[in-house]
XYZ file of C-alpha atoms in Angstrom:
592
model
C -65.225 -104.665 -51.722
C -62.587 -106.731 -49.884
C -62.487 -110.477 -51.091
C -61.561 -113.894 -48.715
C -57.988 -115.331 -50.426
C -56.492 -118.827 -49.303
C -53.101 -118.675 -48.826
C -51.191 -122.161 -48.704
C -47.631 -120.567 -48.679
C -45.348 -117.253 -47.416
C -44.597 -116.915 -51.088
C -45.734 -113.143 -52.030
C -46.661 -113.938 -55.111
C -49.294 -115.913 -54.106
C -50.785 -113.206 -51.915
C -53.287 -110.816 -53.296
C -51.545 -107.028 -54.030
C -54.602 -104.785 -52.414
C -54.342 -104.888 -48.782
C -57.740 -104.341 -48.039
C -58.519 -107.891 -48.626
C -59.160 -110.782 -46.089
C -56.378 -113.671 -45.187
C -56.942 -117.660 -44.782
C -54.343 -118.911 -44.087
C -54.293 -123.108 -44.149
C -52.282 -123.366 -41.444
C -49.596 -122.072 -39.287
C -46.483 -123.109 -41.614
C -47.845 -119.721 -44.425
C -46.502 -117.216 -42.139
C -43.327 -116.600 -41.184
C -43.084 -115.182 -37.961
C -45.958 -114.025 -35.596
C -45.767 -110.335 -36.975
C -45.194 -109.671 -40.844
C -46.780 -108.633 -43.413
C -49.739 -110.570 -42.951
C -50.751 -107.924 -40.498
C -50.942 -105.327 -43.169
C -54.023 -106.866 -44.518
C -58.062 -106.409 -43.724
C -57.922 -109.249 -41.607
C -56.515 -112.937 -41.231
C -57.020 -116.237 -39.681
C -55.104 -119.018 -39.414
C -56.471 -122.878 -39.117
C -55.492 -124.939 -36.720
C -54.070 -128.514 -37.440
C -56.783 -131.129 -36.674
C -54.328 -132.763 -34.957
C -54.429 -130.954 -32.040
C -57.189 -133.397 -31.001
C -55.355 -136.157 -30.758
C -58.261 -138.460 -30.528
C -59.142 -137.353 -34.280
C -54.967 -138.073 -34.302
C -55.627 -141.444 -33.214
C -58.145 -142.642 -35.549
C -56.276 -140.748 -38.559
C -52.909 -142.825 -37.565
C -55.079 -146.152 -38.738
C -55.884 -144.978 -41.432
C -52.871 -143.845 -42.249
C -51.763 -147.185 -41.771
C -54.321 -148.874 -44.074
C -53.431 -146.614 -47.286
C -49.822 -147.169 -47.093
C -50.425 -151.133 -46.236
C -52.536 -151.190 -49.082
C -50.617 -149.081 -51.694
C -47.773 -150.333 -50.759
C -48.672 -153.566 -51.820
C -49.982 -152.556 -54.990
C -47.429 -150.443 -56.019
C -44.656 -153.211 -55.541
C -46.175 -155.578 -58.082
C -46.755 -152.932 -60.283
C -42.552 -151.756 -59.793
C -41.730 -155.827 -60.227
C -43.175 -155.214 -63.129
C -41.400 -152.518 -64.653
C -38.340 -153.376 -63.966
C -38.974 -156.809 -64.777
C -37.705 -158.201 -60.962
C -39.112 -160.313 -58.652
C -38.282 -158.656 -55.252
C -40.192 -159.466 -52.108
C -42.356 -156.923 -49.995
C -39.569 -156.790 -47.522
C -37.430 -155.212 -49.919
C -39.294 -152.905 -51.357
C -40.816 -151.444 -47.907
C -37.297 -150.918 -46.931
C -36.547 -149.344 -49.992
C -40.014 -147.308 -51.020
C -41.419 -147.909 -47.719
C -39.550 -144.508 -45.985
C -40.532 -142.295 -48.837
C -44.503 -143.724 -49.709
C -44.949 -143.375 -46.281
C -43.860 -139.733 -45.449
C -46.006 -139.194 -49.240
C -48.758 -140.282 -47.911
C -48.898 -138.582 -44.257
C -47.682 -134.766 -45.978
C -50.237 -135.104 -48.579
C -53.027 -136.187 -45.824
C -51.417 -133.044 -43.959
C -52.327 -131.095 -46.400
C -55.641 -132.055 -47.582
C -56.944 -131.844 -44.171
C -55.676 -128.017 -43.782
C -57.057 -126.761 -46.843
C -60.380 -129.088 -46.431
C -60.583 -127.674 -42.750
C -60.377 -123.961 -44.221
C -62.301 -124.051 -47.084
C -65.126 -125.629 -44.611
C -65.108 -122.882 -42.208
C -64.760 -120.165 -44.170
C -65.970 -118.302 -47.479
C -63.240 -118.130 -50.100
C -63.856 -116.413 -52.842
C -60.436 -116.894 -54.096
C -57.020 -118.522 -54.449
C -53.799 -117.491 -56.856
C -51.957 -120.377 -58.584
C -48.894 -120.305 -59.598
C -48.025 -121.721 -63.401
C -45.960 -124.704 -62.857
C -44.063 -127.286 -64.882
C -44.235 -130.197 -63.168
C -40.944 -132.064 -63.871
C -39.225 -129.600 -61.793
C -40.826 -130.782 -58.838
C -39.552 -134.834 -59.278
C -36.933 -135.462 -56.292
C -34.343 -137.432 -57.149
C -34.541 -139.399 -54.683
C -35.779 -139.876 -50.647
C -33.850 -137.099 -49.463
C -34.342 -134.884 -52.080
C -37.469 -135.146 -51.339
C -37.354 -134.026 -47.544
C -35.880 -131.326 -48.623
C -38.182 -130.418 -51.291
C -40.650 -130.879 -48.003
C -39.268 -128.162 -46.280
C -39.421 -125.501 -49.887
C -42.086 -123.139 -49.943
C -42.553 -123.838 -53.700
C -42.328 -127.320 -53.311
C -45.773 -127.111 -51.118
C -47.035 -124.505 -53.239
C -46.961 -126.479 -56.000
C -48.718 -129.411 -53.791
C -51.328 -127.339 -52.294
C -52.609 -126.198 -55.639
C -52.765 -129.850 -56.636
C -55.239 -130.004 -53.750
C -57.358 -126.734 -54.083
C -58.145 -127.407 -57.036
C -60.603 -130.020 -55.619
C -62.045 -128.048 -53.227
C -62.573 -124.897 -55.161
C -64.495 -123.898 -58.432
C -62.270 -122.607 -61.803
C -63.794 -119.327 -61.173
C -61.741 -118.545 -58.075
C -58.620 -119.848 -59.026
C -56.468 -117.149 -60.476
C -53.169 -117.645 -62.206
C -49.546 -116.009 -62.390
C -46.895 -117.192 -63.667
C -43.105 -117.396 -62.515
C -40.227 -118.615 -64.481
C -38.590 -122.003 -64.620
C -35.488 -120.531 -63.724
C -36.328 -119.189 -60.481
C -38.872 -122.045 -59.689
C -34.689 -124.154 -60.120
C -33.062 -121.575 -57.845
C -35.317 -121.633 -55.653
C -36.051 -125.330 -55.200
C -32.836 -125.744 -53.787
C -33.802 -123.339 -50.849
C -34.634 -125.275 -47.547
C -34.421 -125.236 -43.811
C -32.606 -128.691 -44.049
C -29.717 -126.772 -45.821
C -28.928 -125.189 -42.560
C -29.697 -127.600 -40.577
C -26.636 -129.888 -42.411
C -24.615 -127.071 -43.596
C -20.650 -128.262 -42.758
C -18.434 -126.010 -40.942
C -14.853 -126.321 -41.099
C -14.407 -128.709 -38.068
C -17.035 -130.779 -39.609
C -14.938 -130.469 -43.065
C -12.053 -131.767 -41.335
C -13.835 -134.534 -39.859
C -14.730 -135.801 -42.784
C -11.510 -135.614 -44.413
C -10.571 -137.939 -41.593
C -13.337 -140.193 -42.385
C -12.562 -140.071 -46.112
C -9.092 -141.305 -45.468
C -10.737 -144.856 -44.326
C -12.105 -145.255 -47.835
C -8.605 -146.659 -49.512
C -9.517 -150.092 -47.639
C -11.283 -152.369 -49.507
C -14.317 -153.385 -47.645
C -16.432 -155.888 -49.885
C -15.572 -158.807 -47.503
C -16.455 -157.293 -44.473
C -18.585 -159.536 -42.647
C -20.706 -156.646 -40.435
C -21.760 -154.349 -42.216
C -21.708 -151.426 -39.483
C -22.713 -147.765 -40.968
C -24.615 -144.526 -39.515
C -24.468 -146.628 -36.152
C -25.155 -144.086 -34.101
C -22.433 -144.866 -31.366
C -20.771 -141.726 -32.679
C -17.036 -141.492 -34.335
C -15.126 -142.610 -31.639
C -17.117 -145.729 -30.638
C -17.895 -146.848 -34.118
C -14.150 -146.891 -34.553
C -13.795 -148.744 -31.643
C -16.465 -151.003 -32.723
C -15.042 -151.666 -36.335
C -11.518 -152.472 -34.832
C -12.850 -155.026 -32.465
C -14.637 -157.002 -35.516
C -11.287 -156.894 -37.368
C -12.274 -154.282 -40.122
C -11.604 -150.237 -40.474
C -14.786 -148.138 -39.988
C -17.106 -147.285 -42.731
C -18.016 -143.482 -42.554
C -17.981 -141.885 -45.947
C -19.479 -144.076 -49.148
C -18.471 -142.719 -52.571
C -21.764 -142.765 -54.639
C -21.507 -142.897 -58.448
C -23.219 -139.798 -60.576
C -26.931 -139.898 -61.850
C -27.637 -139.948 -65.735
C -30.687 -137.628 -66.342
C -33.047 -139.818 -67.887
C -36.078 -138.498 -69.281
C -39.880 -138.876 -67.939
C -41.354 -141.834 -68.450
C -45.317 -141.071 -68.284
C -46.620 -144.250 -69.409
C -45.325 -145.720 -65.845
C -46.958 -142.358 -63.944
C -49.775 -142.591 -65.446
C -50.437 -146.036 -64.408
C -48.990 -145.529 -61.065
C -51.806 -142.898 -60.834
C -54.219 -144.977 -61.743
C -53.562 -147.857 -59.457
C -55.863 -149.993 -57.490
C -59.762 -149.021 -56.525
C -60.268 -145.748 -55.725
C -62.845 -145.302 -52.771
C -62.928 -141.513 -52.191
C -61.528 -138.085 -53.860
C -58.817 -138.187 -51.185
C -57.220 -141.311 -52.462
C -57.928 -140.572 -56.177
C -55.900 -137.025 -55.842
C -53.128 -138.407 -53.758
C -52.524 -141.377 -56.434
C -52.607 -138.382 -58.824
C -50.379 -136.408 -57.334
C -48.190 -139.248 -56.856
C -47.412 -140.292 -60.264
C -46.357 -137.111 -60.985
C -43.338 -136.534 -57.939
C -42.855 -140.449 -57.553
C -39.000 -139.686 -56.862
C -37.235 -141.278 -60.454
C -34.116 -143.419 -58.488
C -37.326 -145.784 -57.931
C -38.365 -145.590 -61.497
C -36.389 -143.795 -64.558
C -33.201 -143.970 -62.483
C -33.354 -147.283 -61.112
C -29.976 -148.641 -62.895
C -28.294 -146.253 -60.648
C -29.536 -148.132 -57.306
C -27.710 -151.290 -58.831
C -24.381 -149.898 -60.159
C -23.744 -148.410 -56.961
C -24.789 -151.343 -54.805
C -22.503 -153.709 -57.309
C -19.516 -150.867 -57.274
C -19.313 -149.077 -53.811
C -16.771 -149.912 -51.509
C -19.331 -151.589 -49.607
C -19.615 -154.979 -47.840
C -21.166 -157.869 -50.526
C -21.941 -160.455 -48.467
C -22.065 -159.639 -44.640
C -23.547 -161.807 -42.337
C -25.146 -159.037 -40.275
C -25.908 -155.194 -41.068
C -25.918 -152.847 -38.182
C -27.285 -149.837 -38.706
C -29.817 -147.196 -36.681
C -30.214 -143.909 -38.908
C -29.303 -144.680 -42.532
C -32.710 -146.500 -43.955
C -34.583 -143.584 -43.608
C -33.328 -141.017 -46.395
C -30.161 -142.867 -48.123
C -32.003 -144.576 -50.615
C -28.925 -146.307 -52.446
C -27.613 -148.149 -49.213
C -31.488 -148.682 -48.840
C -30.926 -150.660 -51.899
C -28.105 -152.418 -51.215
C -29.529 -153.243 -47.379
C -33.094 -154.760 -49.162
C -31.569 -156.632 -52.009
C -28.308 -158.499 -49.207
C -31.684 -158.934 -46.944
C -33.483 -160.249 -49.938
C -30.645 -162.505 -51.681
C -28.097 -162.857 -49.349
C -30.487 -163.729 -46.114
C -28.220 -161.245 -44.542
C -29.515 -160.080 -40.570
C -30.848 -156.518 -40.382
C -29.960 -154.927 -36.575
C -31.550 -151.588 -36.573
C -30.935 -149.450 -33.314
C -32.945 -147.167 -32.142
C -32.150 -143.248 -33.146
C -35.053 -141.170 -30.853
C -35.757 -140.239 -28.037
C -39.661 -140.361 -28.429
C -39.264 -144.308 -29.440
C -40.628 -146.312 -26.918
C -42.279 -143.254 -25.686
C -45.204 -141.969 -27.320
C -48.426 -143.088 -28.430
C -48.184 -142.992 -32.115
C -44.617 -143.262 -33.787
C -44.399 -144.215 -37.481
C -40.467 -144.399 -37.910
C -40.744 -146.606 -34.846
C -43.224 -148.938 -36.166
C -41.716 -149.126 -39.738
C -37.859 -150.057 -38.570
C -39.200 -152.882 -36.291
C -41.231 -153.955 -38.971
C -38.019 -154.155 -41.179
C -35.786 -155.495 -39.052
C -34.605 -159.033 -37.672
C -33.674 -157.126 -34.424
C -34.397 -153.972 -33.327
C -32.467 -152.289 -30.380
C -34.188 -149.842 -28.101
C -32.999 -147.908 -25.507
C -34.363 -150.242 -22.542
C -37.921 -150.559 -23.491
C -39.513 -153.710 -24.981
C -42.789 -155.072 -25.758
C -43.462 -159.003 -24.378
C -45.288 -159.577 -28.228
C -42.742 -158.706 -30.321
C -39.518 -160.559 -29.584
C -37.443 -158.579 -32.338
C -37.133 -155.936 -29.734
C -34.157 -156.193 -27.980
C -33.840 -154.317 -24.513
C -30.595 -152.406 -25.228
C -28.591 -149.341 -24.186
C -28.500 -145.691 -24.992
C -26.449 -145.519 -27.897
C -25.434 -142.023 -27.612
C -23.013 -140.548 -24.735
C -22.623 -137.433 -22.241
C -20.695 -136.705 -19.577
C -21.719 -136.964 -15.656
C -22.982 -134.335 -13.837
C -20.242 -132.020 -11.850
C -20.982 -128.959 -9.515
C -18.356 -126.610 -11.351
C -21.716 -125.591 -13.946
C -22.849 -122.291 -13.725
C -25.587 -121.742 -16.598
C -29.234 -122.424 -17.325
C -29.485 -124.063 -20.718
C -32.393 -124.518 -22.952
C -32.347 -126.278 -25.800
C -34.902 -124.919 -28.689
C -35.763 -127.735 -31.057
C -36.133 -126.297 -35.286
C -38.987 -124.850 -36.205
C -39.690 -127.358 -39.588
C -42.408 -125.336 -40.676
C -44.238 -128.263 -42.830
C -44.871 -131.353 -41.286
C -43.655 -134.286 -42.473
C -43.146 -136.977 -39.358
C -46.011 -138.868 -38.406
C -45.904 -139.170 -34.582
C -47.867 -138.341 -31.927
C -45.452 -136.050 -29.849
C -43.229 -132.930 -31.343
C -43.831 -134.004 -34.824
C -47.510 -132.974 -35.028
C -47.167 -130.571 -31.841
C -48.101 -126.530 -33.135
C -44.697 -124.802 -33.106
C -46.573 -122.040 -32.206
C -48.312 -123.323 -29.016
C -44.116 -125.111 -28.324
C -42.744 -121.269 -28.544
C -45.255 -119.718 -26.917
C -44.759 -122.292 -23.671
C -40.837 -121.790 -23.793
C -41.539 -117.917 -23.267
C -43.949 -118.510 -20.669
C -41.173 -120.448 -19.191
C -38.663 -117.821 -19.315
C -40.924 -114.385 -18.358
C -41.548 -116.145 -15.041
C -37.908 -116.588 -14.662
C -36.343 -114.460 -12.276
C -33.375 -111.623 -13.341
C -30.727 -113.170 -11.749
C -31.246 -116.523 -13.188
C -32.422 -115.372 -17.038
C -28.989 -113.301 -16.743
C -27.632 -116.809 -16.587
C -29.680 -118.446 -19.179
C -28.538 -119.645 -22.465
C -30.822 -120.357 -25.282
C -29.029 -122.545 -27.860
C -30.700 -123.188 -31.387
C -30.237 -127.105 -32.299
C -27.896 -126.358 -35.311
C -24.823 -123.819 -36.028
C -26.140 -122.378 -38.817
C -30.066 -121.390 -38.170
C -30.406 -118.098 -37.080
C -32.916 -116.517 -34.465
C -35.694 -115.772 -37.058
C -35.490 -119.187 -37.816
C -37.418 -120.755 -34.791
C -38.784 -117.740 -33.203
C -42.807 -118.006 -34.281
C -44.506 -116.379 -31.158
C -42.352 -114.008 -29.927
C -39.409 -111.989 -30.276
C -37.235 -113.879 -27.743
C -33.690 -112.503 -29.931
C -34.165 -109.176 -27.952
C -34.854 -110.981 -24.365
C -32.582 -113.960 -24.248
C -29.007 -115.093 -24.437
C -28.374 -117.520 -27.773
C -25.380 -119.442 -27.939
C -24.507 -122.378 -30.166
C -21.082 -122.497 -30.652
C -20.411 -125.318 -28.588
C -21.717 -129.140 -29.693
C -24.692 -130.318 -27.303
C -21.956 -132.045 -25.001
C -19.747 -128.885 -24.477
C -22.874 -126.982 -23.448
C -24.337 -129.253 -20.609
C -21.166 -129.301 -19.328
C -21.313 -125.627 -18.825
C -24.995 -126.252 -17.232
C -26.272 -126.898 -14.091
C -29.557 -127.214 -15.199
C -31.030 -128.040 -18.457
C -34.836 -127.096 -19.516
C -35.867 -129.267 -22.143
C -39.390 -128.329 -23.440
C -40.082 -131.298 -25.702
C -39.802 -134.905 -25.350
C -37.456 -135.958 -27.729
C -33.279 -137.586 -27.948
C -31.885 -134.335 -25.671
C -34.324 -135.508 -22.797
C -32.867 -139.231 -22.406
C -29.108 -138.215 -22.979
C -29.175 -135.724 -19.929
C -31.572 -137.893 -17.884
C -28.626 -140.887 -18.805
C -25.914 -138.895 -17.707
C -27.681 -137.628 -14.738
C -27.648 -134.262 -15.402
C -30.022 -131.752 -13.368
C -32.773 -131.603 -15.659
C -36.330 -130.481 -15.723
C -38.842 -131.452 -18.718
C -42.400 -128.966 -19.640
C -44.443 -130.833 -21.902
C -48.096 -130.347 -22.610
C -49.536 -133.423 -21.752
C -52.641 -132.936 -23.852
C -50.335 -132.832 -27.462
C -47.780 -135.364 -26.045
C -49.842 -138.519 -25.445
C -47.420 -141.283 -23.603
C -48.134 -144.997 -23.861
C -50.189 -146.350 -21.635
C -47.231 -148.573 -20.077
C -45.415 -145.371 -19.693
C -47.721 -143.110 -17.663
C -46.218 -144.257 -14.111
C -42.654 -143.581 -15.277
C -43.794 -140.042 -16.410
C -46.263 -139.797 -13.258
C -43.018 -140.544 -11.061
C -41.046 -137.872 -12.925
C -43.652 -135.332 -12.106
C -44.007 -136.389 -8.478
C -40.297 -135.285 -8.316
C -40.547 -132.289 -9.774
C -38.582 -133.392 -13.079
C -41.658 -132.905 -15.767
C -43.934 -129.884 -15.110
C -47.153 -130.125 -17.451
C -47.538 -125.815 -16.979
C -44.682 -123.794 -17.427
C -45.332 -121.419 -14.904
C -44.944 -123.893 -11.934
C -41.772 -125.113 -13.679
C -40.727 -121.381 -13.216
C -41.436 -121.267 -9.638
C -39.566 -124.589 -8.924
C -36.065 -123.462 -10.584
C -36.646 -119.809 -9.247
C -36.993 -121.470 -5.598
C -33.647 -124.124 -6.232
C -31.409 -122.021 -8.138
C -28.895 -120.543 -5.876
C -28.347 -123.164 -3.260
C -30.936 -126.069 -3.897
C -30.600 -127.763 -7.327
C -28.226 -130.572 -5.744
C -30.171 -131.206 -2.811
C -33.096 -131.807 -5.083
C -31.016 -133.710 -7.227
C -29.510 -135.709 -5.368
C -31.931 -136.796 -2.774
C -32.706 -140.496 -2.729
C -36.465 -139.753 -4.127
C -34.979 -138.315 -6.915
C -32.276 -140.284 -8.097
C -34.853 -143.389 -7.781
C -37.433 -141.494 -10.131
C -34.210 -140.835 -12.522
C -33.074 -144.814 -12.417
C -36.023 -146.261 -13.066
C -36.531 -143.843 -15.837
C -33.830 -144.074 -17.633
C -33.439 -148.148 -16.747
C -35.889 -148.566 -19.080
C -36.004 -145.877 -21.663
C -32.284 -144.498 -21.478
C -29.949 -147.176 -20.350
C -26.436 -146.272 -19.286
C -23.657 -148.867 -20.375
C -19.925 -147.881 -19.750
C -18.805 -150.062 -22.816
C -21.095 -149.265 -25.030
C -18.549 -150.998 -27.633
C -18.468 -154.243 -25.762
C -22.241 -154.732 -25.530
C -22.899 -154.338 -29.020
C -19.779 -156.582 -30.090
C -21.429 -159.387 -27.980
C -24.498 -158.756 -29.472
C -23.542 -158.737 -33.087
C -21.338 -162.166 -31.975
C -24.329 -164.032 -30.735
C -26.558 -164.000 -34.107
């Protein structure tokens, strides 16, 4: 008689052996592609995220934002504690802040998927995998993410959650060796996504030449600005100091456990429901040891990097998020030195969607916050800015038709209401509607190109087998391949979107309006796009439109007055073009 397994993970081993059983999958990220070996089984079903609702979205995002208000809180006396310090709550929200945060919105994830499954369906059972749980203790913030993106990493987390849900009876157990639990904890997505190639190697040898000047008295503190190499350079020169690209980090000392502190991080606070109680739980256990066992090494390096002391201002736009030690350093000049915190703004959904965590936290942090052209009349840290990123203008010498396929991270872990909770199956599926509409001529003349170098066509493709359709190519940087374009299909609204609309490059946007919720003060800006034929909210009447311009009309179209007006006031207040770039953000770091 064929039995109803959960399965939380691809990993085989978790799978039952006889293939006349049933499937349940908890959600979309267990399966690797749309055909595998799932399909070799009885029967299988996979649950949809909740947050396809995105009412239900809504209402979780509060809550959201009550737990990690109200743990973080708690958890930053108990830390002042421990390490016998005084620190404020700025300081340690900008250090903890990034990493209790994403905590807390992958392990909601999570619950929610196998809560959702469990509910609708008749499991009679689910195989665990023997575990020790040290192994699965990041380091740090990034390690972390990347542990985020590792099959066993989630594995590990899921049964941590099942185990609430389900009865001893129908848990079964195997084991696997610590060995290959290390080996293969070191496997994620995020490892090709930053693999370096060899111009990237010699880029950095470039920026690892800058390190023999000594820094500490630099009085900006500019790092991971953002403006790119060039600019940055520019930027340092102009304030008198060589550019800081590459900071030498001093080694970790394994330090062993310490389960007294767990155990009473764990136990923290008043617990009002199973879903907090297992998530403190859980917590203790992976709380990343830089913020606890290893916390010495946040202060040697701030004390010994080649690092500015005692700047007056830090300008920074990407580098609080998963570099915990400059983190450090950042929080404690902020905290003792009353240094100024200018955070710029790093994505293109910012100012955009409904919901956007990252968004909401770096304001939060920040004495100034600089956005891309948007601003909010109650909160004057927000500073209508420029973009910070650069392309080149549009010329008619383009021949292709490029679209640009964002990853396919197959566990959530950013909390925000546009392609960081969309399906990846539902985005796939409405990039191939897309293209089987296309005509011959012009999908002869279409490039697909994957987001990173190293990721490979199985990596993305979920819905169909677009490797044996399409043209990839991703040899050239994001630049290099626009310029090649003529027109650029962007199917999700995110950083590629603004830098073509900013360098006025033909370019058409399909979004699903339903799973990409815009604010409300954004809707005529997006209804003006649409009225112009630049976002299409089906795919199939985006097809039509670039079938009827391609050979002779994409200019006119373009060009035309309407247009360009929809365009500039667009990108006048969400993508700002500034020719000097370097300039404006001198005078701006001058004035404070």
């Amino acid at each position: 008689m064929s039995k109803n397994f959960l399965i939380c993970t691809p990993i085989k081993k978790s799978w039952p052996n006889d293939k006349k059983n049933n499937l349940f999958f908890v959600s979309e990220s267990s399966i690797l592609s749309f055909k595998g070996s799932h399909d070799e089984y009885a029967a299988y079903s996979i649950n949809e995220s909740r947050w396809l609702n995105k009412k239900i979205f809504s209402k979780d995002f509060s809550f959201l934002i009550k737990i990690y208000e109200k743990y973080l809180i708690l958890i930053s006396k108990e830390l002042n504690k421990y390490h016998k310090t005084n620190y404020s709550l700025r300081f340690w929200r900008i250090l903890i802040g990034p990493w209790l945060s994403t905590f807390i919105h992958i392990y909601f994830d999570r619950w929610q998927n196998v809560k959702s499954t469990v509910k609708k369906n008749k499991i009679d059972k689910c195989i665990f995998l023997n575990f020790d749980l040290d192994l699965f203790i990041p380091y740090d913030h990034k390690n972390f993410i990347y542990f985020s993106q590792n099959d066993l990493w989630n594995q590990f987390l899921y049964q941590k959650i099942v185990k609430v849900f389900l009865k001893k009876n129908k848990i079964k157990h195997k084991n696997i060796s610590n060995q290959k639990i290390t080996k293969e904890l070191k496997n994620s997505i995020l490892n090709k996504f930053y693999k370096k190639d060899d111009k990237a190697n010699f880029k950095g040898k470039i920026m690892q030449s800058f390190n023999y000047a000594n820094r500490k008295n630099y009085k900006i503190f500019l790092y991971s600005t953002y403006l790119g190499f060039k600019n940055e350079f520019k930027l340092a020169l102009k304030m008198k100091q060589m550019p800081i690209f590459l900071i030498q980090e001093n080694k970790s000392i394994k330090k062993k456990t310490d389960a007294k502190i767990r155990l009473k991080l764990s136990n923290i606070g008043l617990k009002k429901n199973s879903f907090e109680k297992n998530l403190l739980e859980v917590m203790g256990i992976i709380f990343p040891k830089i913020f606890l066992e290893n916390f010495l090494d946040l202060d040697i390096f701030s004390k010994t990097a080649n690092i500015p002391q005692n700047p007056k201002i830090i300008f920074t736009s990407n580098s609080l998020w998963y570099n915990t030690k400059i983190s450090y350093h950042v929080a404690n000049l902020i905290d003792k030195k009353k240094s100024k915190l200018v955070q710029g703004q790093h994505g293109g959904a910012m100012g955009l969607v409904k919901h956007h965590w990252p968004e909401m936290h770096e304001i939060k942090i920040s004495d100034y916050f600089l956005s891309w052209g948007w601003n909010k009349r109650e909160n004057k840290k927000i500073k209508k800015f420029f973009i910070l990123k650069k392309l080149e203008e549009y010329n008619d010498k383009r021949k292709s038709l490029l679209v640009p396929l964002k990853p396919r991270k197959r566990y959530f872990h950013s909390l925000e209401s546009s392609s960081g909770t969309e399906s990846y199956r539902l985005y796939i599926r409405n990039v191939n509607l897309f293209l089987i509409r296309l005509n011959k001529q012009i999908i002869n003349k279409t490039i697909l190109r994957l987001p990173f170098k190293n990721l490979d066509v199985k990596d993305i493709d979920f819905y169909s087998d677009l490797n044996s359709k399409y043209n990839f190519y991703s040899k050239d940087s994001f630049n290099e391949a626009c310029e090649k374009s003529k027109l650029i299909i962007h199917a999700s609204n995110s950083t590629p979107l603004l830098e073509t609309l900013s360098a006025n490059i033909p370019t058409i946007l399909i979004l699903d309006k339903h799973q990409h919720p815009v604010r409300s003060d954004c809707k005529k800006y997006f209804e003006l796009l649409n009225e112009n034929n630049i976002i299409f909210y089906k795919s199939d009447l985006a097809a039509s439109f670039v079938n009827k311009i391609w050979n002779s009309n994409i200019e006119s179209w373009w060009n035309s007055t309407k247009t360009q007006k929809a365009v500039k006031l667009f990108t006048e207040n969400f993508a700002r073009k500034n020719y000097d770039i370097v300039k404006e953000c001198y005078d701006f770091l001058k004035k404070i």
